[in-house]
Coordinates of C-alpha atoms in Angstrom, one line a residue:
Chain A
M12 CA 34.6 15.1 66.4
T13 CA 34.8 13.5 62.9
V14 CA 32.0 12.0 60.9
T15 CA 32.7 8.7 59.1
L16 CA 31.0 8.6 55.7
T17 CA 30.5 5.3 53.9
A18 CA 32.1 4.8 50.5
E19 CA 28.6 5.5 48.9
E20 CA 28.3 8.7 50.9
Q21 CA 31.8 9.8 49.9
A22 CA 31.0 9.1 46.3
I23 CA 27.9 11.3 46.5
A24 CA 29.8 14.1 48.3
Q25 CA 32.3 14.0 45.4
G26 CA 29.6 14.5 42.8
R27 CA 28.8 11.0 41.6
D28 CA 25.0 11.9 41.5
G29 CA 25.5 15.5 40.4
P30 CA 26.4 18.8 42.0
G31 CA 23.1 19.3 43.8
R32 CA 23.1 16.1 45.7
A33 CA 26.9 16.6 46.4
M34 CA 26.2 20.0 48.0
A35 CA 23.4 18.5 50.1
L36 CA 25.7 15.8 51.4
R37 CA 28.5 18.2 52.2
I38 CA 26.1 20.4 54.2
L39 CA 24.7 17.3 56.0
A40 CA 28.2 16.1 56.9
E41 CA 29.2 19.5 58.3
S42 CA 26.0 19.6 60.3
A43 CA 26.7 16.0 61.5
R44 CA 30.1 17.2 62.7
L45 CA 28.5 20.2 64.6
L46 CA 26.0 17.8 66.2
G47 CA 28.6 15.4 67.3
A48 CA 27.3 12.5 65.1
E49 CA 29.8 9.7 64.2
H50 CA 27.8 8.6 61.1
L51 CA 24.6 9.1 59.1
V52 CA 21.4 7.0 59.4
P53 CA 19.0 6.2 56.5
I54 CA 15.6 7.9 56.9
A55 CA 12.1 6.9 55.9
S56 CA 10.6 10.3 55.2
S57 CA 11.0 14.0 55.5
H58 CA 8.9 17.2 56.2
I59 CA 10.4 20.4 54.9
D60 CA 10.1 23.8 56.6
G61 CA 12.5 25.6 54.3
C62 CA 9.8 26.5 51.7
L63 CA 8.8 29.6 53.7
Y64 CA 10.3 32.7 52.2
H65 CA 12.6 34.5 54.6
G66 CA 14.7 36.3 52.0
D67 CA 16.4 35.9 48.6
S68 CA 19.3 33.7 49.8
G69 CA 17.0 30.9 50.7
V70 CA 15.7 31.0 47.2
A71 CA 19.2 31.0 45.8
F72 CA 19.9 27.8 47.9
A73 CA 16.9 25.9 46.7
E74 CA 17.4 26.9 43.1
K75 CA 21.1 25.9 43.2
L76 CA 19.9 22.4 44.3
V77 CA 17.4 22.3 41.4
K78 CA 20.0 23.5 38.9
G79 CA 22.4 20.9 40.3
G80 CA 19.9 18.1 39.4
A81 CA 19.0 17.2 43.0
R82 CA 15.7 15.3 43.8
V83 CA 14.4 14.1 47.1
T84 CA 14.9 10.4 47.6
V85 CA 12.3 9.7 50.3
P86 CA 8.6 10.7 50.6
T87 CA 8.7 14.4 51.5
T88 CA 5.9 16.8 52.5
L89 CA 6.1 20.6 52.5
N90 CA 5.3 23.0 55.4
V91 CA 3.6 26.3 54.7
G92 CA 4.9 28.8 52.1
A93 CA 4.5 32.6 52.2
L94 CA 1.6 32.5 49.7
D95 CA -1.9 31.2 49.6
L96 CA -1.7 29.6 46.2
L97 CA -5.5 29.0 46.1
R98 CA -6.3 32.7 46.9
P99 CA -3.1 34.7 46.3
Q100 CA -4.9 38.1 46.5
Q101 CA -5.3 37.9 50.3
I102 CA -1.5 38.0 50.9
R103 CA -0.2 41.6 51.3
L104 CA 3.4 41.0 50.0
E105 CA 5.2 43.4 47.8
P106 CA 5.7 42.3 44.2
H107 CA 9.4 41.3 44.7
Q108 CA 8.7 39.2 47.8
R109 CA 5.7 37.7 46.2
E110 CA 7.7 36.6 43.2
M111 CA 10.6 35.2 45.3
A112 CA 8.2 33.4 47.6
L113 CA 6.6 31.7 44.6
R114 CA 9.9 30.8 43.1
L115 CA 10.9 29.2 46.4
M116 CA 7.7 27.1 46.5
R117 CA 8.1 26.1 42.9
A118 CA 11.7 25.1 43.5
H119 CA 10.6 22.7 46.2
E120 CA 8.0 21.2 43.9
A121 CA 10.8 20.8 41.3
L122 CA 12.9 18.9 43.8
G123 CA 10.1 16.3 44.0
C124 CA 8.4 17.3 47.3
R125 CA 4.6 16.9 47.7
A126 CA 2.7 20.2 47.5
T127 CA 1.0 19.7 50.9
W128 CA 1.8 23.2 52.2
T129 CA 0.8 22.4 55.8
C130 CA 2.3 22.5 59.3
A131 CA 0.0 19.5 60.2
P132 CA 1.4 17.0 57.7
Y133 CA 0.6 14.3 60.2
Q134 CA -3.1 15.0 59.6
A135 CA -2.6 15.0 55.8
G136 CA -1.6 11.3 55.6
H137 CA 2.1 11.6 56.4
R138 CA 2.3 9.4 59.5
P139 CA 5.6 7.5 60.0
A140 CA 5.5 4.3 62.0
V141 CA 6.7 4.0 65.6
G142 CA 10.5 3.7 65.7
E143 CA 11.2 4.9 62.2
D144 CA 14.0 7.4 61.6
V145 CA 12.7 10.5 59.8
A146 CA 14.0 14.1 59.2
W147 CA 11.3 16.6 59.9
G148 CA 11.4 20.4 60.2
E149 CA 9.0 22.9 61.8
S150 CA 8.9 22.8 65.6
N151 CA 5.3 21.7 66.1
A152 CA 5.6 18.9 63.4
V153 CA 8.8 17.7 65.0
A154 CA 7.2 17.6 68.5
F155 CA 4.2 15.7 67.0
V156 CA 6.1 13.1 65.0
N157 CA 8.4 12.2 67.9
S158 CA 5.9 12.4 70.7
V159 CA 2.5 11.4 69.3
L160 CA 3.6 9.1 66.5
G161 CA 6.8 7.8 68.2
A162 CA 8.9 8.2 65.0
R163 CA 12.5 9.5 65.5
S164 CA 13.5 13.0 64.4
N165 CA 15.7 15.8 65.6
R166 CA 14.6 19.4 65.1
Y167 CA 15.8 19.8 61.5
G168 CA 16.1 23.4 60.6
D169 CA 15.7 25.0 57.2
F170 CA 18.2 23.7 54.6
L171 CA 19.2 20.6 56.7
D172 CA 15.7 19.1 56.3
L173 CA 16.0 19.4 52.6
C174 CA 19.6 18.0 52.6
C175 CA 18.3 15.0 54.5
A176 CA 15.5 14.5 52.1
I177 CA 17.8 14.7 49.1
T178 CA 20.4 12.4 50.5
G179 CA 17.9 10.1 52.3
R180 CA 20.1 10.3 55.5
A181 CA 20.3 12.2 58.8
P182 CA 23.1 12.6 61.4
A183 CA 23.0 9.6 63.8
T184 CA 22.6 11.6 67.0
G185 CA 20.1 13.1 69.4
L186 CA 16.6 11.7 69.3
H187 CA 17.5 9.1 66.6
L188 CA 19.2 7.2 69.4
P189 CA 16.8 5.3 71.7
E190 CA 18.8 6.1 74.9
N191 CA 18.3 9.9 74.3
R192 CA 14.5 9.5 74.1
R193 CA 14.0 8.7 77.8
A194 CA 12.2 11.2 80.0
T195 CA 14.3 12.7 82.8
L196 CA 11.6 14.8 84.3
R197 CA 8.2 13.8 85.6
V198 CA 5.3 16.3 85.5
D199 CA 2.6 15.5 88.1
T200 CA -0.7 17.2 87.1
S201 CA -2.8 15.9 90.0
A202 CA -3.1 19.4 91.5
I203 CA -4.9 20.6 88.4
P204 CA -8.7 20.2 88.5
D205 CA -10.1 17.6 86.2
R206 CA -12.6 20.1 84.7
L207 CA -9.7 22.1 83.4
K208 CA -8.2 19.0 81.7
E209 CA -11.5 18.6 79.8
L210 CA -11.1 22.0 78.1
G211 CA -9.5 22.2 74.7
A212 CA -8.1 25.6 75.8
F213 CA -6.2 23.9 78.6
Y214 CA -3.7 22.2 76.3
P215 CA -2.0 25.2 74.6
V216 CA -1.8 26.7 78.1
L217 CA -0.2 23.6 79.6
G218 CA 2.1 23.5 76.6
A219 CA 3.2 27.1 77.1
W220 CA 3.9 26.4 80.8
Y221 CA 5.6 23.1 80.1
G222 CA 7.9 24.6 77.4
R223 CA 9.1 27.3 79.8
A224 CA 9.5 24.8 82.7
V225 CA 11.5 22.1 80.9
G226 CA 13.3 24.0 78.1
E227 CA 14.8 21.2 76.0
A228 CA 14.6 18.4 78.6
I229 CA 12.3 15.5 78.0
G230 CA 9.4 15.1 80.5
V231 CA 6.6 12.6 81.0
I232 CA 3.3 14.1 81.9
D233 CA 1.2 12.2 84.3
G234 CA -2.5 12.4 85.0
L235 CA -4.0 13.6 81.7
P236 CA -7.4 12.0 80.8
Q237 CA -7.2 9.1 78.4
T238 CA -9.8 10.9 76.3
V239 CA -7.4 13.7 75.2
S240 CA -7.8 14.2 71.5
E241 CA -5.1 14.3 68.9
D242 CA -5.9 17.9 68.3
A243 CA -5.3 18.7 71.9
L244 CA -1.9 17.0 71.8
K245 CA -1.1 18.9 68.6
A246 CA -2.0 22.2 70.4
F247 CA 0.1 21.2 73.5
G248 CA 3.1 20.3 71.4
A249 CA 3.0 23.5 69.3
A250 CA 2.8 25.7 72.4
A251 CA 5.6 23.8 74.1
A252 CA 7.8 23.9 71.1
S253 CA 7.4 27.7 70.8
S254 CA 7.9 28.6 74.5
G255 CA 10.8 26.0 74.9
S256 CA 12.9 23.8 72.7
V257 CA 10.6 20.8 73.1
A258 CA 11.1 18.2 70.4
L259 CA 9.8 15.2 72.4
F260 CA 7.4 14.8 75.3
H261 CA 5.7 11.8 76.7
A262 CA 2.2 11.6 78.2
T263 CA 1.4 8.6 80.2
G264 CA -1.1 6.3 78.5
L265 CA -1.4 8.7 75.6
T266 CA 1.9 8.6 73.6
P267 CA 3.5 5.4 72.3
E268 CA 6.7 5.5 74.3
A269 CA 4.8 6.0 77.6
P270 CA 2.5 3.1 78.3
T271 CA 3.5 3.9 81.9
A272 CA 5.5 6.7 83.3
E273 CA 8.1 4.2 84.4
T274 CA 8.6 3.0 80.8
A275 CA 9.0 6.6 79.6
L276 CA 11.6 7.2 82.4
G277 CA 13.5 4.0 81.3
G278 CA 13.1 2.5 84.8
Q279 CA 15.1 5.3 86.4
A280 CA 14.1 7.9 88.9
P281 CA 13.3 11.3 87.4
S282 CA 15.9 14.0 88.1
E283 CA 13.0 16.3 89.1
V284 CA 9.3 16.1 89.6
L285 CA 7.3 19.2 88.6
R286 CA 3.9 19.8 90.2
P287 CA 2.1 22.7 88.5
A288 CA -0.7 24.2 90.5
A289 CA -3.8 25.7 89.0
S290 CA -2.4 29.1 89.7
D291 CA 0.7 28.3 87.5
L292 CA -1.6 27.5 84.7
L293 CA -3.6 30.6 85.2
A294 CA -0.3 32.6 85.1
A295 CA 0.7 30.7 81.9
R296 CA -2.7 31.5 80.3
D297 CA -2.4 35.2 81.2
S298 CA 1.1 35.3 79.7
L299 CA -0.3 34.3 76.3
S300 CA -2.1 37.6 76.2
T301 CA -0.1 40.8 75.6
V302 CA -2.9 43.4 75.8
E303 CA -5.9 44.1 78.0
G304 CA -9.3 45.6 77.3
A305 CA -12.3 44.4 75.2
H306 CA -11.2 45.8 71.8
L307 CA -10.2 43.4 69.1
D308 CA -9.5 43.8 65.4
A309 CA -9.3 40.2 64.1
I310 CA -9.4 36.6 65.2
A311 CA -7.1 33.8 63.9
V312 CA -7.3 30.1 64.6
G313 CA -5.5 27.2 63.0
S314 CA -1.9 27.1 64.3
P315 CA -1.1 24.3 63.8
H316 CA -3.4 24.1 60.8
F317 CA -7.0 23.4 61.7
S318 CA -8.2 19.8 61.2
N319 CA -11.5 18.7 59.8
S320 CA -12.8 18.0 63.3
E321 CA -11.7 21.5 64.5
F322 CA -13.7 23.1 61.7
K323 CA -16.8 21.0 62.7
Q324 CA -16.4 22.2 66.3
L325 CA -16.1 25.8 65.0
L326 CA -19.3 25.5 63.0
K327 CA -21.1 24.0 65.9
L328 CA -20.0 26.9 68.2
L329 CA -21.0 29.5 65.6
D330 CA -24.4 27.8 65.3
G331 CA -25.5 29.9 62.3
R332 CA -24.2 33.2 63.7
R333 CA -21.8 35.5 61.8
S334 CA -18.5 37.0 62.8
R335 CA -18.4 40.8 63.0
V336 CA -14.6 41.0 62.7
P337 CA -12.2 39.4 60.2
F338 CA -12.0 35.7 61.3
H339 CA -9.1 33.8 59.7
A340 CA -9.0 30.0 59.9
C341 CA -5.7 28.6 58.6
T342 CA -5.6 25.1 57.2
G343 CA -4.2 22.9 54.5
R344 CA -5.6 21.7 51.2
H345 CA -6.1 18.2 52.7
V346 CA -8.8 19.7 55.0
I347 CA -10.3 22.0 52.4
A348 CA -10.9 19.1 50.0
Q349 CA -12.8 17.3 52.8
L350 CA -14.8 20.4 53.7
E351 CA -15.7 20.9 50.1
A352 CA -16.8 17.2 49.8
E353 CA -19.0 17.7 52.8
D354 CA -20.5 21.0 51.5
L355 CA -19.3 22.9 54.5
L356 CA -17.3 25.7 52.8
Q357 CA -20.4 27.7 52.1
D358 CA -21.4 27.5 55.8
L359 CA -18.0 28.8 56.8
E360 CA -18.2 31.6 54.3
A361 CA -21.7 32.5 55.4
A362 CA -20.4 32.8 59.0
G363 CA -17.7 35.2 57.9
V364 CA -14.8 32.8 58.3
N365 CA -12.0 33.5 55.9
I366 CA -10.1 30.3 55.0
V367 CA -6.3 30.7 54.6
A368 CA -4.7 27.8 52.8
D369 CA -1.0 26.8 52.3
T370 CA 0.2 29.5 54.8
C371 CA -0.9 31.3 58.0
V372 CA -1.3 34.7 59.5
V373 CA 1.9 34.8 61.5
V374 CA 4.3 33.9 58.6
T375 CA 3.1 36.2 55.9
P376 CA 1.1 39.5 55.8
I377 CA -2.6 38.8 55.8
L378 CA -3.8 40.9 58.7
E379 CA -4.6 44.5 57.9
G380 CA -1.8 47.0 58.8
F381 CA 0.9 46.4 61.4
S382 CA -0.9 47.1 64.6
G383 CA -4.1 46.1 66.2
V384 CA -5.4 43.3 68.5
L385 CA -5.6 39.7 67.4
M386 CA -7.6 37.1 69.4
T387 CA -6.5 33.5 69.1
N388 CA -6.9 30.1 70.7
S389 CA -3.5 29.1 69.6
G390 CA -0.5 29.1 71.9
K391 CA 1.8 29.3 68.9
F392 CA 0.0 32.3 67.3
A393 CA 0.0 34.0 70.7
H394 CA 3.7 33.5 70.9
Y395 CA 4.7 34.7 67.4
A396 CA 2.0 37.2 66.5
P397 CA 3.4 40.3 68.4
G398 CA 6.9 40.0 66.7
N399 CA 5.7 38.9 63.3
T400 CA 2.5 40.9 62.8
G401 CA 2.8 43.9 65.2
Y402 CA -0.5 42.9 66.7
G403 CA -1.1 42.6 70.4
V404 CA -2.7 39.3 71.4
L405 CA -5.7 38.2 73.4
Y406 CA -5.8 34.5 74.2
G407 CA -9.0 32.6 74.7
S408 CA -10.6 29.2 74.0
L409 CA -12.2 28.4 70.6
S410 CA -15.5 29.1 72.3
D411 CA -14.3 32.5 73.6
C412 CA -13.0 33.3 70.1
V413 CA -16.4 32.5 68.6
E414 CA -18.4 34.5 71.2
S415 CA -16.0 37.4 70.8
A416 CA -16.4 37.2 67.0
V417 CA -20.1 37.4 67.2
A418 CA -20.1 40.2 69.7
G419 CA -17.3 42.1 68.0
R420 CA -15.5 42.6 71.3
L421 CA -13.8 40.4 73.8
V422 CA -16.1 37.9 75.5
R423 CA -14.2 35.4 77.7
D424 CA -15.7 32.7 80.0
E425 CA -13.6 33.0 83.1
S426 CA -15.7 30.6 85.2
L427 CA -13.8 27.4 84.2
W428 CA -10.5 28.9 85.1
S429 CA -11.4 30.4 88.4
A430 CA -10.5 28.4 91.5
Chain B
M26 CA 50.7 38.3 76.9
D27 CA 48.4 38.5 79.9
R28 CA 47.2 42.1 80.0
S29 CA 45.5 43.2 83.2
D30 CA 42.6 44.8 81.3
A31 CA 41.7 41.7 79.4
H32 CA 41.0 38.0 80.0
D33 CA 40.8 35.0 77.7
L34 CA 38.3 32.2 77.5
Q35 CA 39.2 29.0 75.7
G36 CA 36.5 27.4 73.6
E37 CA 35.9 24.8 71.0
V38 CA 35.9 26.1 67.4
L39 CA 32.5 25.3 65.7
I40 CA 32.9 27.5 62.7
A41 CA 36.5 28.7 62.2
G42 CA 37.3 32.3 61.8
A43 CA 38.5 35.5 63.5
A44 CA 36.2 38.3 64.5
E45 CA 36.0 41.3 66.9
G46 CA 33.3 43.5 68.1
P47 CA 31.3 44.6 71.2
L48 CA 29.7 41.7 73.1
L49 CA 26.0 41.4 73.2
V50 CA 25.1 38.9 75.9
L51 CA 21.6 37.6 75.6
E52 CA 19.9 37.6 79.0
E53 CA 17.3 35.2 77.8
P54 CA 17.2 32.6 75.0
L55 CA 16.2 34.1 71.6
S56 CA 14.7 32.4 68.6
F57 CA 16.2 34.2 65.5
W58 CA 13.0 33.4 63.6
G59 CA 10.4 35.8 64.8
G60 CA 13.0 37.3 67.1
V61 CA 15.5 39.1 64.8
D62 CA 14.6 41.1 61.7
P63 CA 16.6 39.5 58.9
A64 CA 16.7 42.9 57.0
N65 CA 18.6 44.8 59.7
G66 CA 19.5 42.6 62.7
K67 CA 17.2 44.3 65.2
I68 CA 15.8 42.1 68.0
I69 CA 12.0 42.3 67.5
A70 CA 10.8 39.7 70.0
T71 CA 8.6 41.9 72.2
R72 CA 8.8 39.6 75.2
H73 CA 12.6 39.6 75.1
P74 CA 14.3 41.9 77.6
Q75 CA 16.7 43.1 74.9
C76 CA 14.0 43.9 72.3
G77 CA 15.3 46.8 70.2
A78 CA 19.0 45.9 70.5
N79 CA 20.8 45.1 67.3
V80 CA 22.9 41.9 66.7
S81 CA 24.8 43.4 63.6
G82 CA 28.5 43.4 64.1
T83 CA 28.4 42.2 67.7
L84 CA 30.0 39.2 69.3
L85 CA 26.7 37.7 70.1
V86 CA 26.8 35.5 73.3
L87 CA 24.0 32.9 73.5
P88 CA 24.1 30.9 76.7
R89 CA 21.1 28.8 75.6
A90 CA 19.5 27.6 72.3
I91 CA 15.7 27.9 71.7
G92 CA 12.8 27.8 69.4
S93 CA 12.0 27.7 65.8
S94 CA 13.6 25.5 63.2
S95 CA 13.9 28.6 60.8
S96 CA 16.7 30.4 62.7
S97 CA 19.2 29.2 60.2
S98 CA 17.4 31.0 57.4
V99 CA 17.4 34.2 59.4
L100 CA 21.2 33.9 60.0
L101 CA 21.8 33.3 56.3
E102 CA 19.8 36.3 55.3
L103 CA 21.6 38.4 57.9
I104 CA 24.9 37.3 56.4
A105 CA 23.8 38.0 52.9
A106 CA 22.5 41.5 53.9
G107 CA 25.7 42.4 55.8
H108 CA 23.9 42.6 59.1
A109 CA 25.0 39.3 60.8
P110 CA 26.8 39.3 64.1
A111 CA 30.6 39.4 63.7
G112 CA 30.9 36.2 65.7
L113 CA 28.8 33.8 67.8
V114 CA 29.8 32.6 71.3
L115 CA 27.5 29.7 72.3
G116 CA 27.0 28.1 75.6
Q117 CA 25.4 25.1 73.9
T118 CA 25.9 24.0 70.3
D119 CA 23.0 25.2 68.2
A120 CA 23.4 23.3 65.0
I121 CA 20.2 24.9 63.6
L122 CA 21.5 28.4 63.9
L123 CA 25.0 27.5 62.7
L124 CA 23.6 25.8 59.6
G125 CA 22.9 29.3 58.3
S126 CA 26.7 29.9 58.3
I127 CA 27.4 26.5 56.5
V128 CA 24.9 27.3 53.8
A129 CA 26.3 30.8 53.4
E130 CA 29.7 29.4 52.6
E131 CA 28.1 27.1 49.9
L132 CA 26.6 30.3 48.4
D133 CA 30.0 32.0 48.4
H134 CA 29.4 34.3 51.4
S135 CA 31.7 34.5 54.4
P136 CA 30.5 32.4 57.3
V137 CA 30.1 33.8 60.8
P138 CA 32.7 32.3 63.1
A139 CA 31.3 30.5 66.1
L140 CA 32.9 29.3 69.3
L141 CA 31.5 26.9 72.0
V142 CA 32.4 28.0 75.5
K143 CA 31.3 26.3 78.7
D144 CA 28.2 28.1 79.8
T145 CA 29.6 28.6 83.3
A146 CA 32.5 30.5 81.8
L147 CA 30.1 32.9 80.1
V148 CA 28.8 34.1 83.5
G149 CA 30.2 37.6 84.1
L150 CA 30.4 38.6 80.5
R151 CA 28.7 42.0 80.0
S152 CA 27.1 43.5 76.9
G153 CA 29.3 46.4 75.6
Q154 CA 32.6 44.8 76.5
Q155 CA 35.0 44.6 73.5
G156 CA 35.9 41.1 72.5
A157 CA 37.9 39.2 69.9
L158 CA 37.6 35.7 68.6
S159 CA 40.8 34.1 67.3
L160 CA 41.3 31.2 64.9
D161 CA 42.6 29.0 67.7
G162 CA 39.3 29.2 69.6
R163 CA 40.1 31.9 72.1
L164 CA 37.7 34.7 73.1
R165 CA 39.6 37.7 74.5
V166 CA 37.4 40.1 76.5
H167 CA 38.5 43.6 77.4
N168 CA 37.2 44.7 80.8

């Protein structure tokens, strides 16, 4: 497969706009070849995941672009880094890693990206229109921008997201092409009790089940209540994108490309209809926990980053009580500014809630030591915490997390899940 | 040419190069990010059946792609640290992972060769078998 570059693109690749932009275009063209794209498409915006420190080579890459005079050419937000720039002392990185993580974050700022440092950029004002081509990285952000906003992005990995932002282009393939956005599977949720669908904790669980069930196929989910919140869809997408390779899902009546299931299916019959039973969901819920017992060492919420309304819910559930264990709530500056304006930061502090900004507990060392038990309401934290933090996981609803925090041991309301 | 103790699979060259090493056939999909330690190549995903195995120097066989968009970074760091797989044999093209190799080349490291082989042809490959990737896109496996 060969990629046809326009005269303009060839000129960029040959260095017309400097060595940085030339390198970005070369990498983009090589990736387009691997992806089987025949040409590149212009993009409206980008969200960059490559600002998280994984090692010194990633820093060398970003700094080579800066040195080569590159700048992003479309509006570009940044995903989390490895540091909390507002309260750097709570990150337990060694001096060398700390320095390199900071250099990586600064290099991205120097390339002209907005210092949003959040995995929920779609709740920080970055909301592309339906049908717009964009190049987003970070699996939950990609699932959200495609599914909930109806913009068009593939899963852009580290480096490629930045190369797209610098060149203003993306390979014309995959989910950029309307014919590839059609659902081929139908998920019939009628066997699941309505009371479960009213629970916030249901959506990460459904997402974990869905990701494993569909892998990278596109499904349309039928029978979810029309009152499902954006935060619930966010939690669903994040869990589905970590347990499978889900970059796009449709939910009938809830997402823009699925006014009806038939529309999402493009008028064709689904290749398969999946009918999860309540017992499948219970099994998916249990699979999110890796340990048993009542002991817990810390609680973490906010993956994807907590929204303003999730903080309000948290405060309501806490109801003036205080956590007896470290309670981390990860979020972005866009939310902290709102909480500050509403005078809510002091209430959170009084309740023992530690706010983590710009980063989160599974991508950088914040938790104490390398073993223990972490309770979370996030399907994504549940998926990544054991490998990345060494902690075992107990999964529960936000309400379970709060009751456990106050009690200092696991308290889980099983009644809603029992048959 | 055709030796009784070896057989050849023909694939499509994704990243050109020759390599040899023992096969490590992933039994389940693996996200490199959160799944492989970039400092030493060890599989650290606790829910993965091959947790504890090491990808360094192997011909890593990945029947399916999965997971995080940061796998390319982990592959780049593995290449820079000298702990990358010797070669990759993919059942599905995983552009995210292979990007780590493309960027490695821009930063003057040697990329990890990669071959796309029909996933049905991968059935029957076993971890520990010796294998060799050649420039013309053949995977030779010794029984």
